[in-house]
């Protein structure tokens, strides 16, 4: 929103600098019937200084000192064999036009493919009948189950003590999409169908302390005036018997899982 700050009434003296924002995923504008979305391949500066326009700054280069404290012009050069030229940056932009309200699905879904692509790794076959001595196909999740479209698996990592670190994220903001901004649920029994979960602990985002302990130590700031009205929605506590994780819009939840290997069909 141009010339706006949610925390205070802003007095705009520099309309360009005051409305530039870091663009990490993308930017879009809408006119009541259509949405024009642009996704970027790296963090850039961006804004909409005038209605109907999108402006992205891929590379900032100045030939004169702008008086911001570094005492030199922002004029980076690349030199090869004593030949110096101004640094040139190239990027990729992905553009799409959608009906009003439909662009969020493309921005989130295609954005995940851009920034979290599936990495394929291959091993060279070294003689013998490799297929008979190795598992050539495997599915860790119930083949009849898929994560909800608005949920991403951020982390699935085995830790040194044999436990597993799991992070799940809701991809959409509240009100961003008419359907996909709704709370989502993930059934861990179907995510790990061949394993028996013996113990599961919800932790802080960095997984260095239990969530319950973290919330007890949370700082409470003294502020002037009435406390702000918070309308934050979060998923409910995890029921250890049902093992269903609830995710509210934009929520990331982190768990450390210990499997009961005596009852598991396959080792991790």
PDB file of C-alpha atoms in Angstrom, residues 3-141:
ATOM      1  CA  UNK A   3       2.461   5.913   1.487  1.00  0.00           C
ATOM      2  CA  UNK A   4       1.294   3.717   4.371  1.00  0.00           C
ATOM      3  CA  UNK A   5       2.676   2.316   7.631  1.00  0.00           C
ATOM      4  CA  UNK A   6       0.481   0.190   9.845  1.00  0.00           C
ATOM      5  CA  UNK A   7       2.220   1.326  13.054  1.00  0.00           C
ATOM      6  CA  UNK A   8       2.192   5.104  12.597  1.00  0.00           C
ATOM      7  CA  UNK A   9       0.968   7.946  10.428  1.00  0.00           C
ATOM      8  CA  UNK A  10       3.684   8.519   7.868  1.00  0.00           C
ATOM      9  CA  UNK A  11       4.718  11.864   6.430  1.00  0.00           C
ATOM     10  CA  UNK A  12       6.100  11.178   2.953  1.00  0.00           C
ATOM     11  CA  UNK A  13       9.024  13.361   1.921  1.00  0.00           C
ATOM     12  CA  UNK A  14      10.659  10.878  -0.464  1.00  0.00           C
ATOM     13  CA  UNK A  15       7.872   9.131  -2.394  1.00  0.00           C
ATOM     14  CA  UNK A  16      10.239   6.749  -4.205  1.00  0.00           C
ATOM     15  CA  UNK A  17      12.550   5.713  -1.359  1.00  0.00           C
ATOM     16  CA  UNK A  18       9.649   5.702   1.096  1.00  0.00           C
ATOM     17  CA  UNK A  19       7.740   3.151  -0.965  1.00  0.00           C
ATOM     18  CA  UNK A  20      10.504   0.739  -1.950  1.00  0.00           C
ATOM     19  CA  UNK A  21      10.368  -2.729  -0.403  1.00  0.00           C
ATOM     20  CA  UNK A  22      12.476  -5.905  -0.528  1.00  0.00           C
ATOM     21  CA  UNK A  23      10.881  -8.301  -3.010  1.00  0.00           C
ATOM     22  CA  UNK A  24      11.854 -11.866  -2.081  1.00  0.00           C
ATOM     23  CA  UNK A  25       9.167 -13.859  -3.890  1.00  0.00           C
ATOM     24  CA  UNK A  26       7.204 -11.533  -6.114  1.00  0.00           C
ATOM     25  CA  UNK A  27       4.988  -8.508  -6.512  1.00  0.00           C
ATOM     26  CA  UNK A  28       1.577  -7.954  -8.078  1.00  0.00           C
ATOM     27  CA  UNK A  29      -0.920  -5.227  -8.902  1.00  0.00           C
ATOM     28  CA  UNK A  30      -4.648  -5.478  -9.435  1.00  0.00           C
ATOM     29  CA  UNK A  31      -7.259  -3.273 -11.062  1.00  0.00           C
ATOM     30  CA  UNK A  32     -10.503  -4.835  -9.900  1.00  0.00           C
ATOM     31  CA  UNK A  33     -10.758  -7.431 -12.672  1.00  0.00           C
ATOM     32  CA  UNK A  34      -7.208  -8.683 -13.357  1.00  0.00           C
ATOM     33  CA  UNK A  35      -3.992  -9.361 -11.437  1.00  0.00           C
ATOM     34  CA  UNK A  36      -0.530  -8.880 -12.959  1.00  0.00           C
ATOM     35  CA  UNK A  37       2.002 -10.985 -11.013  1.00  0.00           C
ATOM     36  CA  UNK A  38       5.791 -11.027 -11.341  1.00  0.00           C
ATOM     37  CA  UNK A  39       8.035 -13.535  -9.564  1.00  0.00           C
ATOM     38  CA  UNK A  40      11.770 -12.864  -9.219  1.00  0.00           C
ATOM     39  CA  UNK A  41      14.740 -15.228  -9.088  1.00  0.00           C
ATOM     40  CA  UNK A  42      16.561 -13.316  -6.320  1.00  0.00           C
ATOM     41  CA  UNK A  43      15.866 -10.605  -3.769  1.00  0.00           C
ATOM     42  CA  UNK A  44      15.415  -7.231  -5.462  1.00  0.00           C
ATOM     43  CA  UNK A  45      13.933  -3.857  -4.606  1.00  0.00           C
ATOM     44  CA  UNK A  46      10.456  -3.150  -5.875  1.00  0.00           C
ATOM     45  CA  UNK A  47       7.513  -0.790  -5.751  1.00  0.00           C
ATOM     46  CA  UNK A  48       4.472   0.586  -7.505  1.00  0.00           C
ATOM     47  CA  UNK A  49       5.139   4.328  -7.505  1.00  0.00           C
ATOM     48  CA  UNK A  50       2.157   5.047  -9.761  1.00  0.00           C
ATOM     49  CA  UNK A  51      -1.116   3.213 -10.273  1.00  0.00           C
ATOM     50  CA  UNK A  52      -0.846   0.513 -12.921  1.00  0.00           C
ATOM     51  CA  UNK A  53       2.947   0.326 -12.763  1.00  0.00           C
ATOM     52  CA  UNK A  54       5.429  -2.135 -11.240  1.00  0.00           C
ATOM     53  CA  UNK A  55       9.050  -1.113 -10.768  1.00  0.00           C
ATOM     54  CA  UNK A  56      11.870  -3.551  -9.929  1.00  0.00           C
ATOM     55  CA  UNK A  57      15.477  -2.598  -9.237  1.00  0.00           C
ATOM     56  CA  UNK A  58      17.698  -5.481 -10.256  1.00  0.00           C
ATOM     57  CA  UNK A  59      20.949  -3.535  -9.939  1.00  0.00           C
ATOM     58  CA  UNK A  60      21.639  -0.081  -8.477  1.00  0.00           C
ATOM     59  CA  UNK A  61      24.583   1.771 -10.029  1.00  0.00           C
ATOM     60  CA  UNK A  62      25.558   5.397  -9.498  1.00  0.00           C
ATOM     61  CA  UNK A  63      28.283   7.406 -11.200  1.00  0.00           C
ATOM     62  CA  UNK A  64      28.323  10.027  -8.429  1.00  0.00           C
ATOM     63  CA  UNK A  65      28.437   9.757  -4.641  1.00  0.00           C
ATOM     64  CA  UNK A  66      24.876   9.905  -3.324  1.00  0.00           C
ATOM     65  CA  UNK A  67      25.985  11.307   0.040  1.00  0.00           C
ATOM     66  CA  UNK A  68      24.752   8.308   2.033  1.00  0.00           C
ATOM     67  CA  UNK A  69      27.951   7.768   3.995  1.00  0.00           C
ATOM     68  CA  UNK A  70      30.273   5.534   1.962  1.00  0.00           C
ATOM     69  CA  UNK A  71      32.080   8.520   0.384  1.00  0.00           C
ATOM     70  CA  UNK A  72      32.273   6.913  -3.043  1.00  0.00           C
ATOM     71  CA  UNK A  73      30.086   6.286  -6.041  1.00  0.00           C
ATOM     72  CA  UNK A  74      28.287   2.958  -6.201  1.00  0.00           C
ATOM     73  CA  UNK A  75      30.034   2.039  -9.437  1.00  0.00           C
ATOM     74  CA  UNK A  76      31.189  -1.570  -9.288  1.00  0.00           C
ATOM     75  CA  UNK A  77      33.414  -2.752 -12.109  1.00  0.00           C
ATOM     76  CA  UNK A  78      34.733  -6.039 -13.441  1.00  0.00           C
ATOM     77  CA  UNK A  79      38.301  -5.969 -14.777  1.00  0.00           C
ATOM     78  CA  UNK A  80      39.830  -8.507 -17.164  1.00  0.00           C
ATOM     79  CA  UNK A  81      43.248  -8.043 -18.798  1.00  0.00           C
ATOM     80  CA  UNK A  82      43.324  -4.413 -17.652  1.00  0.00           C
ATOM     81  CA  UNK A  83      39.964  -3.784 -19.320  1.00  0.00           C
ATOM     82  CA  UNK A  84      37.359  -2.609 -16.829  1.00  0.00           C
ATOM     83  CA  UNK A  85      33.640  -2.452 -17.472  1.00  0.00           C
ATOM     84  CA  UNK A  86      30.666  -1.670 -15.296  1.00  0.00           C
ATOM     85  CA  UNK A  87      29.239  -4.696 -13.496  1.00  0.00           C
ATOM     86  CA  UNK A  88      26.176  -6.080 -15.306  1.00  0.00           C
ATOM     87  CA  UNK A  89      23.557  -8.115 -13.454  1.00  0.00           C
ATOM     88  CA  UNK A  90      21.042 -10.307 -15.259  1.00  0.00           C
ATOM     89  CA  UNK A  91      17.950 -11.867 -13.736  1.00  0.00           C
ATOM     90  CA  UNK A  92      14.872 -13.851 -14.642  1.00  0.00           C
ATOM     91  CA  UNK A  93      11.339 -12.599 -14.177  1.00  0.00           C
ATOM     92  CA  UNK A  94       8.210 -14.753 -14.413  1.00  0.00           C
ATOM     93  CA  UNK A  95       5.032 -12.923 -15.392  1.00  0.00           C
ATOM     94  CA  UNK A  96       1.396 -14.001 -15.380  1.00  0.00           C
ATOM     95  CA  UNK A  97      -2.001 -12.317 -15.712  1.00  0.00           C
ATOM     96  CA  UNK A  98      -4.930 -13.880 -13.846  1.00  0.00           C
ATOM     97  CA  UNK A  99      -8.519 -12.978 -13.077  1.00  0.00           C
ATOM     98  CA  UNK A 100      -8.944 -11.037  -9.841  1.00  0.00           C
ATOM     99  CA  UNK A 101      -8.377 -13.337  -6.841  1.00  0.00           C
ATOM    100  CA  UNK A 102      -6.774 -16.216  -8.776  1.00  0.00           C
ATOM    101  CA  UNK A 103      -3.161 -15.027  -8.933  1.00  0.00           C
ATOM    102  CA  UNK A 104      -2.250 -16.158  -5.413  1.00  0.00           C
ATOM    103  CA  UNK A 105      -2.412 -19.839  -6.371  1.00  0.00           C
ATOM    104  CA  UNK A 106       0.144 -19.341  -9.162  1.00  0.00           C
ATOM    105  CA  UNK A 107       2.407 -17.142  -7.037  1.00  0.00           C
ATOM    106  CA  UNK A 108       2.548 -19.635  -4.192  1.00  0.00           C
ATOM    107  CA  UNK A 109       2.587 -22.888  -6.162  1.00  0.00           C
ATOM    108  CA  UNK A 110       4.986 -21.821  -8.899  1.00  0.00           C
ATOM    109  CA  UNK A 111       6.996 -19.863  -6.341  1.00  0.00           C
ATOM    110  CA  UNK A 112       7.619 -23.082  -4.403  1.00  0.00           C
ATOM    111  CA  UNK A 113       8.865 -24.744  -7.585  1.00  0.00           C
ATOM    112  CA  UNK A 114      11.239 -21.834  -8.198  1.00  0.00           C
ATOM    113  CA  UNK A 115      12.696 -21.517  -4.719  1.00  0.00           C
ATOM    114  CA  UNK A 116      12.416 -25.071  -3.401  1.00  0.00           C
ATOM    115  CA  UNK A 117      12.885 -27.261  -6.483  1.00  0.00           C
ATOM    116  CA  UNK A 118      13.134 -31.008  -6.195  1.00  0.00           C
ATOM    117  CA  UNK A 119      16.818 -31.929  -6.331  1.00  0.00           C
ATOM    118  CA  UNK A 120      17.479 -35.160  -8.190  1.00  0.00           C
ATOM    119  CA  UNK A 121      20.622 -37.138  -7.375  1.00  0.00           C
ATOM    120  CA  UNK A 122      21.922 -40.132  -9.308  1.00  0.00           C
ATOM    121  CA  UNK A 123      24.495 -42.840  -8.623  1.00  0.00           C
ATOM    122  CA  UNK A 124      26.476 -44.650 -11.265  1.00  0.00           C
ATOM    123  CA  UNK A 125      25.803 -48.357 -11.535  1.00  0.00           C
ATOM    124  CA  UNK A 126      28.987 -50.276 -10.802  1.00  0.00           C
ATOM    125  CA  UNK A 127      28.683 -53.766 -12.249  1.00  0.00           C
ATOM    126  CA  UNK A 128      26.603 -56.673 -10.991  1.00  0.00           C
ATOM    127  CA  UNK A 129      22.868 -56.790 -10.752  1.00  0.00           C
ATOM    128  CA  UNK A 130      22.426 -53.538  -8.832  1.00  0.00           C
ATOM    129  CA  UNK A 131      18.637 -53.685  -8.945  1.00  0.00           C
ATOM    130  CA  UNK A 132      18.453 -56.966  -7.031  1.00  0.00           C
ATOM    131  CA  UNK A 133      20.705 -55.775  -4.199  1.00  0.00           C
ATOM    132  CA  UNK A 134      19.297 -52.261  -3.673  1.00  0.00           C
ATOM    133  CA  UNK A 135      15.916 -50.662  -3.132  1.00  0.00           C
ATOM    134  CA  UNK A 136      15.229 -49.012  -6.467  1.00  0.00           C
ATOM    135  CA  UNK A 137      11.911 -47.421  -5.519  1.00  0.00           C
ATOM    136  CA  UNK A 138      10.499 -46.191  -2.237  1.00  0.00           C
ATOM    137  CA  UNK A 139       7.586 -44.141  -0.957  1.00  0.00           C
ATOM    138  CA  UNK A 140       7.785 -42.867   2.606  1.00  0.00           C
ATOM    139  CA  UNK A 141       4.250 -41.486   2.577  1.00  0.00           C
TER     140      UNK A 141
END
